[in-house]
Amino acid sequence: MAEITLKSLAHTYLADPASPEDYAIREMDHVWHQGGAYALLGPSGCGKSTLLNIISGLLEPSSGDVLFDGQRVNALPPEARNIAQVFQFPVIYDTMTVYDNLAFPLRNVKTPEARVHERVMEVADVLELTAQLKRKAKNLTADEKQKVSMGRGLVRDDVSAILFDEPLTVIDPQLKWKLRRKLKEIHQRFEITMVYVTHDQLEASTFADKIAVMYEGQVVQFGTPRELFETPNHTFVGYFIGSPGMNFLDVALRNGRVMAGDTALAVGQGVRRAIDTARSSNVKLGIRPEFIEVHQSPVEGGMEAEVEHAQDLGTYSIVYLKLGDTALKARIEEDQPTPTGRAFLRFPDDRLGLYVDEYRVEIDHD
């Protein structure tokens, strides 16, 4: 196992990059601590797989360093880094049995056969492959083949890290949740450094202790699932995490009042002061749908909004609203009546985030 450090790392596929937009990975510093379970989360094209391939040695970065336990490994090939990587699609030998597929990485490094058998049986048990050990891999389902591929990555206990590149893409949706929990169980059991690349926030939250959210080649926030939800550091994190994502209102201070377009917002003095000190015209207030208070009748500090429609999702509903010219979504629980026509909204100050040039800034509520 290793601590993996990215130091001033950047990568471009262009011969003569002229701007930050020309970089698949913009300059970053980041640390994956030894024994951690991490997710690398973001949309397609944000640089997740490029970063993973740089860590594994399939790509050499354009600049900066990759360090394993403080040692620079930029020029080392994957086999010299002692990395296991599991890809989107199964990488196995169809003509071999499941047992021999799992044993192959160990036999390749001359592991004694008794130890090979012990590890194969242990990993097969965890992945529920014991009944398939004598079967040829070509006769397996796509789900089973991917479990074998994951097992090949897990079977060696001396690897520096295991990197997963969207490994559940081909897995039946009914089995995805089960396999995510399996990977979490395996991490807790073997304490191997794991980095899991995905575009699915549920996969990331289920597997990882900490999540690195990538956007346009940068890690814009690194934190626990709760931190990403409650205090997103960037508007993209607020939008990308949660279902539905965070509401954002373009705001400005006019005549001492916080305005979203032509609508005055009922917010505290701390929010007003923070907006007043912002040295940018790109200022947004953010609030999660879960944190908006929705009332059917006027309340103190309430802002009247138009109810456009509501979506009943069983245990809760999503209410679509217009506050002036700003569209908002609010979540209400099943025991709360759904308003029609109009509603009165309150934004609790302690649930508001203020974003200047897309990044969160502190609000002093005292």
mmCIF file of C-alpha atoms in Angstrom:
data_model
loop_
_atom_site.group_PDB
_atom_site.id
_atom_site.type_symbol
_atom_site.label_atom_id
_atom_site.label_comp_id
_atom_site.label_asym_id
_atom_site.label_seq_id
_atom_site.Cartn_x
_atom_site.Cartn_y
_atom_site.Cartn_z
ATOM 1 C CA MET A 1 0.000 0.000 0.000
ATOM 2 C CA ALA A 2 1.175 3.512 -0.719
ATOM 3 C CA GLU A 3 0.458 7.160 -0.184
ATOM 4 C CA ILE A 4 0.015 8.684 -3.641
ATOM 5 C CA THR A 5 0.901 12.356 -4.027
ATOM 6 C CA LEU A 6 0.256 14.494 -7.101
ATOM 7 C CA LYS A 7 2.568 17.501 -7.081
ATOM 8 C CA SER A 8 2.004 20.415 -9.487
ATOM 9 C CA LEU A 9 0.575 17.822 -11.869
ATOM 10 C CA ALA A 10 -0.778 18.863 -15.283
ATOM 11 C CA HIS A 11 -1.421 17.094 -18.560
ATOM 12 C CA THR A 12 -2.323 18.099 -22.106
ATOM 13 C CA TYR A 13 -2.768 16.109 -25.287
ATOM 14 C CA LEU A 14 -1.770 19.139 -27.385
ATOM 15 C CA ALA A 15 1.790 19.817 -28.552
ATOM 16 C CA ASP A 16 1.569 23.562 -27.940
ATOM 17 C CA PRO A 17 -1.060 24.406 -25.288
ATOM 18 C CA ALA A 18 -1.901 28.109 -25.171
ATOM 19 C CA SER A 19 -4.426 28.378 -22.304
ATOM 20 C CA PRO A 20 -5.739 26.446 -19.280
ATOM 21 C CA GLU A 21 -8.586 25.179 -21.460
ATOM 22 C CA ASP A 22 -6.026 23.230 -23.507
ATOM 23 C CA TYR A 23 -5.232 20.996 -20.523
ATOM 24 C CA ALA A 24 -7.089 17.764 -19.773
ATOM 25 C CA ILE A 25 -5.646 18.037 -16.235
ATOM 26 C CA ARG A 26 -5.012 21.558 -14.997
ATOM 27 C CA GLU A 27 -2.196 22.024 -12.492
ATOM 28 C CA MET A 28 -3.128 20.389 -9.213
ATOM 29 C CA ASP A 29 -1.757 19.142 -5.910
ATOM 30 C CA HIS A 30 -3.505 16.215 -4.291
ATOM 31 C CA VAL A 31 -2.842 13.357 -1.849
ATOM 32 C CA TRP A 32 -4.432 9.910 -1.618
ATOM 33 C CA HIS A 33 -3.501 8.676 1.863
ATOM 34 C CA GLN A 34 -2.389 5.119 2.465
ATOM 35 C CA GLY A 35 -5.228 2.672 3.071
ATOM 36 C CA GLY A 36 -8.016 5.122 2.134
ATOM 37 C CA ALA A 37 -11.114 4.409 0.057
ATOM 38 C CA TYR A 38 -11.535 7.270 -2.402
ATOM 39 C CA ALA A 39 -13.792 8.138 -5.308
ATOM 40 C CA LEU A 40 -12.952 10.361 -8.249
ATOM 41 C CA LEU A 41 -16.308 11.772 -9.329
ATOM 42 C CA GLY A 42 -17.297 13.924 -12.277
ATOM 43 C CA PRO A 43 -19.026 14.023 -15.662
ATOM 44 C CA SER A 44 -17.648 12.550 -18.875
ATOM 45 C CA GLY A 45 -14.712 14.554 -20.221
ATOM 46 C CA CYS A 46 -13.686 16.139 -16.899
ATOM 47 C CA GLY A 47 -10.333 14.311 -16.767
ATOM 48 C CA LYS A 48 -11.090 11.406 -14.396
ATOM 49 C CA SER A 49 -9.734 8.591 -16.538
ATOM 50 C CA THR A 50 -6.756 10.678 -17.674
ATOM 51 C CA LEU A 51 -5.808 11.267 -14.043
ATOM 52 C CA LEU A 52 -6.240 7.593 -13.184
ATOM 53 C CA ASN A 53 -4.050 6.555 -16.131
ATOM 54 C CA ILE A 54 -1.344 8.983 -15.003
ATOM 55 C CA ILE A 55 -1.396 7.448 -11.514
ATOM 56 C CA SER A 56 -1.211 3.918 -12.918
ATOM 57 C CA GLY A 57 1.588 4.734 -15.372
ATOM 58 C CA LEU A 58 -0.362 4.287 -18.601
ATOM 59 C CA LEU A 59 0.253 8.008 -19.240
ATOM 60 C CA GLU A 60 3.225 10.193 -18.330
ATOM 61 C CA PRO A 61 2.148 13.681 -17.194
ATOM 62 C CA SER A 62 3.111 16.745 -19.243
ATOM 63 C CA SER A 63 4.429 18.405 -16.080
ATOM 64 C CA GLY A 64 4.608 17.863 -12.346
ATOM 65 C CA ASP A 65 5.246 14.694 -10.376
ATOM 66 C CA VAL A 66 3.534 11.502 -9.249
ATOM 67 C CA LEU A 67 4.986 10.295 -5.938
ATOM 68 C CA PHE A 68 4.464 6.903 -4.293
ATOM 69 C CA ASP A 69 5.474 7.166 -0.637
ATOM 70 C CA GLY A 70 7.550 10.215 -1.553
ATOM 71 C CA GLN A 71 9.367 8.540 -4.461
ATOM 72 C CA ARG A 72 8.955 10.021 -7.965
ATOM 73 C CA VAL A 73 7.489 7.404 -10.341
ATOM 74 C CA ASN A 74 6.721 9.474 -13.482
ATOM 75 C CA ALA A 75 8.825 7.337 -15.805
ATOM 76 C CA LEU A 76 7.987 3.959 -14.230
ATOM 77 C CA PRO A 77 5.685 1.611 -16.211
ATOM 78 C CA PRO A 78 2.552 0.191 -14.518
ATOM 79 C CA GLU A 79 4.181 -3.120 -13.579
ATOM 80 C CA ALA A 80 7.009 -1.308 -11.777
ATOM 81 C CA ARG A 81 4.509 0.747 -9.752
ATOM 82 C CA ASN A 82 2.857 -2.381 -8.335
ATOM 83 C CA ILE A 83 -0.599 -1.070 -9.247
ATOM 84 C CA ALA A 84 -3.723 -3.118 -9.949
ATOM 85 C CA GLN A 85 -6.273 -1.541 -12.305
ATOM 86 C CA VAL A 86 -9.821 -2.662 -13.044
ATOM 87 C CA PHE A 87 -11.369 -1.237 -16.217
ATOM 88 C CA GLN A 88 -14.937 -0.621 -17.425
ATOM 89 C CA PHE A 89 -14.994 -3.884 -19.314
ATOM 90 C CA PRO A 90 -13.696 -7.243 -18.028
ATOM 91 C CA VAL A 91 -10.034 -8.032 -18.657
ATOM 92 C CA ILE A 92 -9.780 -11.811 -18.203
ATOM 93 C CA TYR A 93 -8.594 -14.911 -20.051
ATOM 94 C CA ASP A 94 -11.662 -16.636 -21.513
ATOM 95 C CA THR A 95 -9.901 -19.989 -22.000
ATOM 96 C CA MET A 96 -8.848 -20.205 -18.344
ATOM 97 C CA THR A 97 -11.019 -21.269 -15.427
ATOM 98 C CA VAL A 98 -12.147 -18.695 -12.915
ATOM 99 C CA TYR A 99 -9.639 -20.154 -10.445
ATOM 100 C CA ASP A 100 -6.743 -19.792 -12.867
ATOM 101 C CA ASN A 101 -7.790 -16.251 -13.780
ATOM 102 C CA LEU A 102 -7.713 -15.269 -10.120
ATOM 103 C CA ALA A 103 -4.453 -17.104 -9.554
ATOM 104 C CA PHE A 104 -2.677 -15.611 -12.577
ATOM 105 C CA PRO A 105 -1.461 -12.317 -10.988
ATOM 106 C CA LEU A 106 0.002 -14.262 -8.046
ATOM 107 C CA ARG A 107 1.630 -16.954 -10.171
ATOM 108 C CA ASN A 108 3.083 -14.223 -12.380
ATOM 109 C CA VAL A 109 5.164 -12.986 -9.418
ATOM 110 C CA LYS A 110 6.183 -16.524 -8.368
ATOM 111 C CA THR A 111 3.936 -16.747 -5.306
ATOM 112 C CA PRO A 112 4.066 -20.159 -3.580
ATOM 113 C CA GLU A 113 1.114 -22.292 -4.653
ATOM 114 C CA ALA A 114 -0.181 -22.741 -1.112
ATOM 115 C CA ARG A 115 -0.437 -18.957 -0.766
ATOM 116 C CA VAL A 116 -2.024 -18.725 -4.222
ATOM 117 C CA HIS A 117 -4.745 -21.150 -3.176
ATOM 118 C CA GLU A 118 -5.329 -19.341 0.116
ATOM 119 C CA ARG A 119 -5.754 -15.922 -1.551
ATOM 120 C CA VAL A 120 -7.879 -17.215 -4.436
ATOM 121 C CA MET A 121 -10.291 -18.907 -2.046
ATOM 122 C CA GLU A 122 -10.441 -15.826 0.177
ATOM 123 C CA VAL A 123 -11.201 -13.423 -2.708
ATOM 124 C CA ALA A 124 -13.622 -15.875 -4.344
ATOM 125 C CA ASP A 125 -15.532 -16.119 -1.078
ATOM 126 C CA VAL A 126 -15.792 -12.337 -0.716
ATOM 127 C CA LEU A 127 -16.976 -11.917 -4.336
ATOM 128 C CA GLU A 128 -19.261 -14.989 -4.163
ATOM 129 C CA LEU A 129 -17.380 -16.745 -6.966
ATOM 130 C CA THR A 130 -16.596 -19.983 -5.125
ATOM 131 C CA ALA A 131 -19.215 -21.973 -7.063
ATOM 132 C CA GLN A 132 -17.764 -20.764 -10.386
ATOM 133 C CA LEU A 133 -14.080 -21.522 -9.704
ATOM 134 C CA LYS A 134 -13.942 -24.570 -12.000
ATOM 135 C CA ARG A 135 -15.870 -22.954 -14.862
ATOM 136 C CA LYS A 136 -14.217 -21.553 -17.971
ATOM 137 C CA ALA A 137 -14.410 -17.768 -17.970
ATOM 138 C CA LYS A 138 -15.926 -17.719 -21.474
ATOM 139 C CA ASN A 139 -19.083 -19.353 -20.059
ATOM 140 C CA LEU A 140 -19.715 -16.639 -17.497
ATOM 141 C CA THR A 141 -22.237 -13.803 -17.677
ATOM 142 C CA ALA A 142 -20.971 -10.236 -18.113
ATOM 143 C CA ASP A 143 -21.612 -9.626 -14.399
ATOM 144 C CA GLU A 144 -19.605 -12.674 -13.383
ATOM 145 C CA LYS A 145 -16.751 -11.795 -15.744
ATOM 146 C CA GLN A 146 -16.460 -8.346 -14.203
ATOM 147 C CA LYS A 147 -16.402 -9.869 -10.729
ATOM 148 C CA VAL A 148 -13.504 -12.066 -11.869
ATOM 149 C CA SER A 149 -11.777 -8.970 -13.282
ATOM 150 C CA MET A 150 -12.198 -7.211 -9.940
ATOM 151 C CA GLY A 151 -10.943 -10.314 -8.165
ATOM 152 C CA ARG A 152 -7.759 -10.286 -10.251
ATOM 153 C CA GLY A 153 -7.134 -6.763 -8.994
ATOM 154 C CA LEU A 154 -7.843 -7.721 -5.387
ATOM 155 C CA VAL A 155 -6.014 -11.027 -5.129
ATOM 156 C CA ARG A 156 -2.534 -9.574 -4.576
ATOM 157 C CA ASP A 157 -2.125 -8.188 -1.080
ATOM 158 C CA ASP A 158 1.192 -6.446 -1.818
ATOM 159 C CA VAL A 159 -0.058 -3.885 -4.357
ATOM 160 C CA SER A 160 0.461 -0.163 -3.758
ATOM 161 C CA ALA A 161 -3.133 0.633 -4.735
ATOM 162 C CA ILE A 162 -6.105 -0.642 -6.709
ATOM 163 C CA LEU A 163 -7.601 1.729 -9.281
ATOM 164 C CA PHE A 164 -11.154 1.169 -10.509
ATOM 165 C CA ASP A 165 -12.187 2.879 -13.766
ATOM 166 C CA GLU A 166 -16.018 2.791 -13.750
ATOM 167 C CA PRO A 167 -15.971 -0.975 -13.062
ATOM 168 C CA LEU A 168 -19.745 -1.412 -12.803
ATOM 169 C CA THR A 169 -20.613 -0.106 -16.281
ATOM 170 C CA VAL A 170 -21.523 -3.584 -17.589
ATOM 171 C CA ILE A 171 -23.108 -4.789 -14.358
ATOM 172 C CA ASP A 172 -26.848 -5.366 -14.169
ATOM 173 C CA PRO A 173 -28.471 -2.488 -12.220
ATOM 174 C CA GLN A 174 -29.923 -4.930 -9.690
ATOM 175 C CA LEU A 175 -26.407 -6.102 -8.783
ATOM 176 C CA LYS A 176 -24.652 -2.736 -8.710
ATOM 177 C CA TRP A 177 -25.664 -1.866 -5.177
ATOM 178 C CA LYS A 178 -24.581 -5.289 -3.925
ATOM 179 C CA LEU A 179 -21.177 -5.061 -5.607
ATOM 180 C CA ARG A 180 -20.577 -1.534 -4.302
ATOM 181 C CA ARG A 181 -21.162 -2.830 -0.794
ATOM 182 C CA LYS A 182 -18.848 -5.759 -1.538
ATOM 183 C CA LEU A 183 -16.039 -3.417 -2.552
ATOM 184 C CA LYS A 184 -16.568 -1.428 0.643
ATOM 185 C CA GLU A 185 -16.426 -4.654 2.656
ATOM 186 C CA ILE A 186 -13.239 -5.712 0.847
ATOM 187 C CA HIS A 187 -11.601 -2.369 1.610
ATOM 188 C CA GLN A 188 -12.468 -2.614 5.276
ATOM 189 C CA ARG A 189 -11.159 -6.178 5.375
ATOM 190 C CA PHE A 190 -7.878 -5.714 3.493
ATOM 191 C CA GLU A 191 -7.208 -1.953 4.032
ATOM 192 C CA ILE A 192 -5.847 -1.463 0.516
ATOM 193 C CA THR A 193 -5.603 2.051 -0.953
ATOM 194 C CA MET A 194 -8.466 2.203 -3.459
ATOM 195 C CA VAL A 195 -9.386 4.924 -5.953
ATOM 196 C CA TYR A 196 -12.731 4.457 -7.694
ATOM 197 C CA VAL A 197 -13.562 6.520 -10.793
ATOM 198 C CA THR A 198 -17.237 7.109 -11.547
ATOM 199 C CA HIS A 199 -19.752 9.636 -12.876
ATOM 200 C CA ASP A 200 -22.424 8.277 -10.502
ATOM 201 C CA GLN A 201 -22.706 10.127 -7.188
ATOM 202 C CA LEU A 202 -24.501 7.172 -5.565
ATOM 203 C CA GLU A 203 -21.634 4.825 -6.455
ATOM 204 C CA ALA A 204 -19.127 7.334 -5.114
ATOM 205 C CA SER A 205 -21.013 7.916 -1.841
ATOM 206 C CA THR A 206 -21.601 4.201 -1.248
ATOM 207 C CA PHE A 207 -17.976 3.222 -1.786
ATOM 208 C CA ALA A 208 -15.777 6.094 -0.672
ATOM 209 C CA ASP A 209 -14.838 7.648 2.654
ATOM 210 C CA LYS A 210 -13.800 10.777 0.734
ATOM 211 C CA ILE A 211 -14.704 11.972 -2.753
ATOM 212 C CA ALA A 212 -12.677 14.151 -5.115
ATOM 213 C CA VAL A 213 -15.077 15.993 -7.425
ATOM 214 C CA MET A 214 -13.530 16.883 -10.784
ATOM 215 C CA TYR A 215 -14.672 19.653 -13.099
ATOM 216 C CA GLU A 216 -12.881 20.863 -16.219
ATOM 217 C CA GLY A 217 -9.633 19.097 -15.329
ATOM 218 C CA GLN A 218 -9.522 20.240 -11.698
ATOM 219 C CA VAL A 219 -10.422 18.779 -8.321
ATOM 220 C CA VAL A 220 -12.836 21.458 -7.117
ATOM 221 C CA GLN A 221 -13.616 19.779 -3.794
ATOM 222 C CA PHE A 222 -12.287 16.865 -1.764
ATOM 223 C CA GLY A 223 -14.427 15.806 1.146
ATOM 224 C CA THR A 224 -16.847 13.365 2.720
ATOM 225 C CA PRO A 225 -20.239 12.749 1.059
ATOM 226 C CA ARG A 226 -21.841 14.841 3.813
ATOM 227 C CA GLU A 227 -19.439 17.759 3.284
ATOM 228 C CA LEU A 228 -20.104 17.750 -0.459
ATOM 229 C CA PHE A 229 -23.837 17.825 0.176
ATOM 230 C CA GLU A 230 -24.025 20.334 3.017
ATOM 231 C CA THR A 231 -21.182 22.724 2.117
ATOM 232 C CA PRO A 232 -20.303 22.402 -1.584
ATOM 233 C CA ASN A 233 -17.159 24.409 -2.272
ATOM 234 C CA HIS A 234 -18.031 25.174 -5.911
ATOM 235 C CA THR A 235 -21.299 25.767 -7.737
ATOM 236 C CA PHE A 236 -20.617 22.684 -9.885
ATOM 237 C CA VAL A 237 -20.454 20.498 -6.766
ATOM 238 C CA GLY A 238 -23.755 21.947 -5.586
ATOM 239 C CA TYR A 239 -25.323 21.260 -8.963
ATOM 240 C CA PHE A 240 -23.794 17.806 -9.480
ATOM 241 C CA ILE A 241 -24.343 16.389 -5.974
ATOM 242 C CA GLY A 242 -27.923 15.845 -4.872
ATOM 243 C CA SER A 243 -31.125 14.970 -6.681
ATOM 244 C CA PRO A 244 -32.249 17.505 -7.611
ATOM 245 C CA GLY A 245 -29.141 19.654 -7.340
ATOM 246 C CA MET A 246 -28.694 22.900 -5.466
ATOM 247 C CA ASN A 247 -30.705 26.009 -6.327
ATOM 248 C CA PHE A 248 -28.620 29.034 -7.333
ATOM 249 C CA LEU A 249 -29.859 32.626 -7.450
ATOM 250 C CA ASP A 250 -27.868 35.434 -9.075
ATOM 251 C CA VAL A 251 -27.885 38.198 -6.466
ATOM 252 C CA ALA A 252 -26.726 41.771 -5.959
ATOM 253 C CA LEU A 253 -26.989 44.364 -3.197
ATOM 254 C CA ARG A 254 -29.132 47.390 -4.110
ATOM 255 C CA ASN A 255 -30.145 50.076 -1.624
ATOM 256 C CA GLY A 256 -29.200 47.796 1.239
ATOM 257 C CA ARG A 257 -31.397 44.948 0.010
ATOM 258 C CA VAL A 258 -30.344 41.597 -1.418
ATOM 259 C CA MET A 259 -31.995 41.303 -4.816
ATOM 260 C CA ALA A 260 -32.464 38.360 -7.171
ATOM 261 C CA GLY A 261 -33.428 40.271 -10.300
ATOM 262 C CA ASP A 262 -36.279 42.511 -9.186
ATOM 263 C CA THR A 263 -37.166 40.342 -6.188
ATOM 264 C CA ALA A 264 -36.016 41.247 -2.680
ATOM 265 C CA LEU A 265 -34.820 38.258 -0.659
ATOM 266 C CA ALA A 266 -35.429 37.870 3.067
ATOM 267 C CA VAL A 267 -31.936 37.044 4.317
ATOM 268 C CA GLY A 268 -29.866 37.983 7.353
ATOM 269 C CA GLN A 269 -27.325 40.758 7.857
ATOM 270 C CA GLY A 270 -24.411 38.323 7.539
ATOM 271 C CA VAL A 271 -25.442 37.481 3.992
ATOM 272 C CA ARG A 272 -25.836 41.173 3.146
ATOM 273 C CA ARG A 273 -22.356 41.975 4.481
ATOM 274 C CA ALA A 274 -20.769 39.102 2.561
ATOM 275 C CA ILE A 275 -22.387 40.228 -0.699
ATOM 276 C CA ASP A 276 -21.365 43.818 -0.041
ATOM 277 C CA THR A 277 -17.688 42.827 0.302
ATOM 278 C CA ALA A 278 -17.640 40.652 -2.838
ATOM 279 C CA ARG A 279 -15.378 42.173 -5.487
ATOM 280 C CA SER A 280 -17.186 40.608 -8.418
ATOM 281 C CA SER A 281 -20.478 40.834 -10.259
ATOM 282 C CA ASN A 282 -20.676 37.017 -10.348
ATOM 283 C CA VAL A 283 -22.357 36.425 -6.997
ATOM 284 C CA LYS A 284 -24.821 33.622 -6.276
ATOM 285 C CA LEU A 285 -26.785 32.381 -3.319
ATOM 286 C CA GLY A 286 -27.139 28.619 -3.110
ATOM 287 C CA ILE A 287 -29.633 26.553 -1.143
ATOM 288 C CA ARG A 288 -30.522 22.878 -1.329
ATOM 289 C CA PRO A 289 -34.152 21.941 -2.180
ATOM 290 C CA GLU A 290 -34.182 20.019 1.127
ATOM 291 C CA PHE A 291 -33.436 23.171 3.130
ATOM 292 C CA ILE A 292 -36.090 25.544 1.710
ATOM 293 C CA GLU A 293 -38.998 25.975 4.108
ATOM 294 C CA VAL A 294 -42.303 25.815 2.197
ATOM 295 C CA HIS A 295 -45.470 27.229 3.803
ATOM 296 C CA GLN A 296 -49.029 27.416 2.474
ATOM 297 C CA SER A 297 -49.827 30.696 4.231
ATOM 298 C CA PRO A 298 -47.831 33.872 4.944
ATOM 299 C CA VAL A 299 -45.114 33.567 7.602
ATOM 300 C CA GLU A 300 -42.678 36.044 9.090
ATOM 301 C CA GLY A 301 -39.720 36.412 6.747
ATOM 302 C CA GLY A 302 -41.555 34.454 4.042
ATOM 303 C CA MET A 303 -41.239 35.269 0.331
ATOM 304 C CA GLU A 304 -44.237 34.688 -1.899
ATOM 305 C CA ALA A 305 -43.602 32.335 -4.814
ATOM 306 C CA GLU A 306 -45.674 30.867 -7.607
ATOM 307 C CA VAL A 307 -46.206 27.102 -7.538
ATOM 308 C CA GLU A 308 -45.829 25.746 -11.063
ATOM 309 C CA HIS A 309 -46.306 22.058 -10.341
ATOM 310 C CA ALA A 310 -45.284 19.263 -7.986
ATOM 311 C CA GLN A 311 -43.803 15.839 -8.624
ATOM 312 C CA ASP A 312 -44.932 13.138 -6.187
ATOM 313 C CA LEU A 313 -42.069 10.665 -5.610
ATOM 314 C CA GLY A 314 -43.731 8.612 -2.885
ATOM 315 C CA THR A 315 -41.948 9.425 0.355
ATOM 316 C CA TYR A 316 -41.423 13.032 -0.726
ATOM 317 C CA SER A 317 -42.409 15.519 -3.420
ATOM 318 C CA ILE A 318 -40.434 18.021 -5.462
ATOM 319 C CA VAL A 319 -42.234 21.356 -5.814
ATOM 320 C CA TYR A 320 -41.311 23.534 -8.812
ATOM 321 C CA LEU A 321 -41.558 27.227 -7.954
ATOM 322 C CA LYS A 322 -40.960 30.684 -9.399
ATOM 323 C CA LEU A 323 -39.640 33.358 -7.051
ATOM 324 C CA GLY A 324 -39.902 36.416 -9.240
ATOM 325 C CA ASP A 325 -38.070 35.376 -12.392
ATOM 326 C CA THR A 326 -35.986 32.695 -10.639
ATOM 327 C CA ALA A 327 -36.937 29.023 -10.932
ATOM 328 C CA LEU A 328 -36.511 27.004 -7.724
ATOM 329 C CA LYS A 329 -37.077 23.443 -6.576
ATOM 330 C CA ALA A 330 -38.036 22.531 -3.025
ATOM 331 C CA ARG A 331 -38.397 19.128 -1.419
ATOM 332 C CA ILE A 332 -41.263 18.458 0.967
ATOM 333 C CA GLU A 333 -41.859 15.251 2.910
ATOM 334 C CA GLU A 334 -44.908 13.036 2.424
ATOM 335 C CA ASP A 335 -46.586 14.187 5.646
ATOM 336 C CA GLN A 336 -46.439 17.843 4.549
ATOM 337 C CA PRO A 337 -49.306 19.206 2.422
ATOM 338 C CA THR A 338 -48.329 20.162 -1.117
ATOM 339 C CA PRO A 339 -49.133 23.819 -1.825
ATOM 340 C CA THR A 340 -51.010 24.892 -4.943
ATOM 341 C CA GLY A 341 -51.154 28.275 -6.656
ATOM 342 C CA ARG A 342 -48.742 30.049 -4.345
ATOM 343 C CA ALA A 343 -46.425 29.298 -1.438
ATOM 344 C CA PHE A 344 -44.354 31.246 1.056
ATOM 345 C CA LEU A 345 -40.676 30.378 1.237
ATOM 346 C CA ARG A 346 -38.039 30.890 3.884
ATOM 347 C CA PHE A 347 -34.293 30.430 3.424
ATOM 348 C CA PRO A 348 -32.667 29.559 6.782
ATOM 349 C CA ASP A 349 -29.459 31.600 6.961
ATOM 350 C CA ASP A 350 -27.415 28.669 8.265
ATOM 351 C CA ARG A 351 -28.376 26.673 5.161
ATOM 352 C CA LEU A 352 -27.402 29.345 2.627
ATOM 353 C CA GLY A 353 -24.149 29.273 0.693
ATOM 354 C CA LEU A 354 -22.642 32.340 -0.980
ATOM 355 C CA TYR A 355 -20.583 31.852 -4.139
ATOM 356 C CA VAL A 356 -18.327 34.471 -5.683
ATOM 357 C CA ASP A 357 -16.893 33.600 -9.089
ATOM 358 C CA GLU A 358 -18.354 30.102 -8.550
ATOM 359 C CA TYR A 359 -16.440 29.373 -5.301
ATOM 360 C CA ARG A 360 -17.983 29.359 -1.834
ATOM 361 C CA VAL A 361 -17.069 32.194 0.545
ATOM 362 C CA GLU A 362 -17.612 32.437 4.282
ATOM 363 C CA ILE A 363 -20.683 34.109 5.754
ATOM 364 C CA ASP A 364 -20.321 35.591 9.222
ATOM 365 C CA HIS A 365 -23.768 35.225 10.829
ATOM 366 C CA ASP A 366 -22.780 36.969 14.101
#
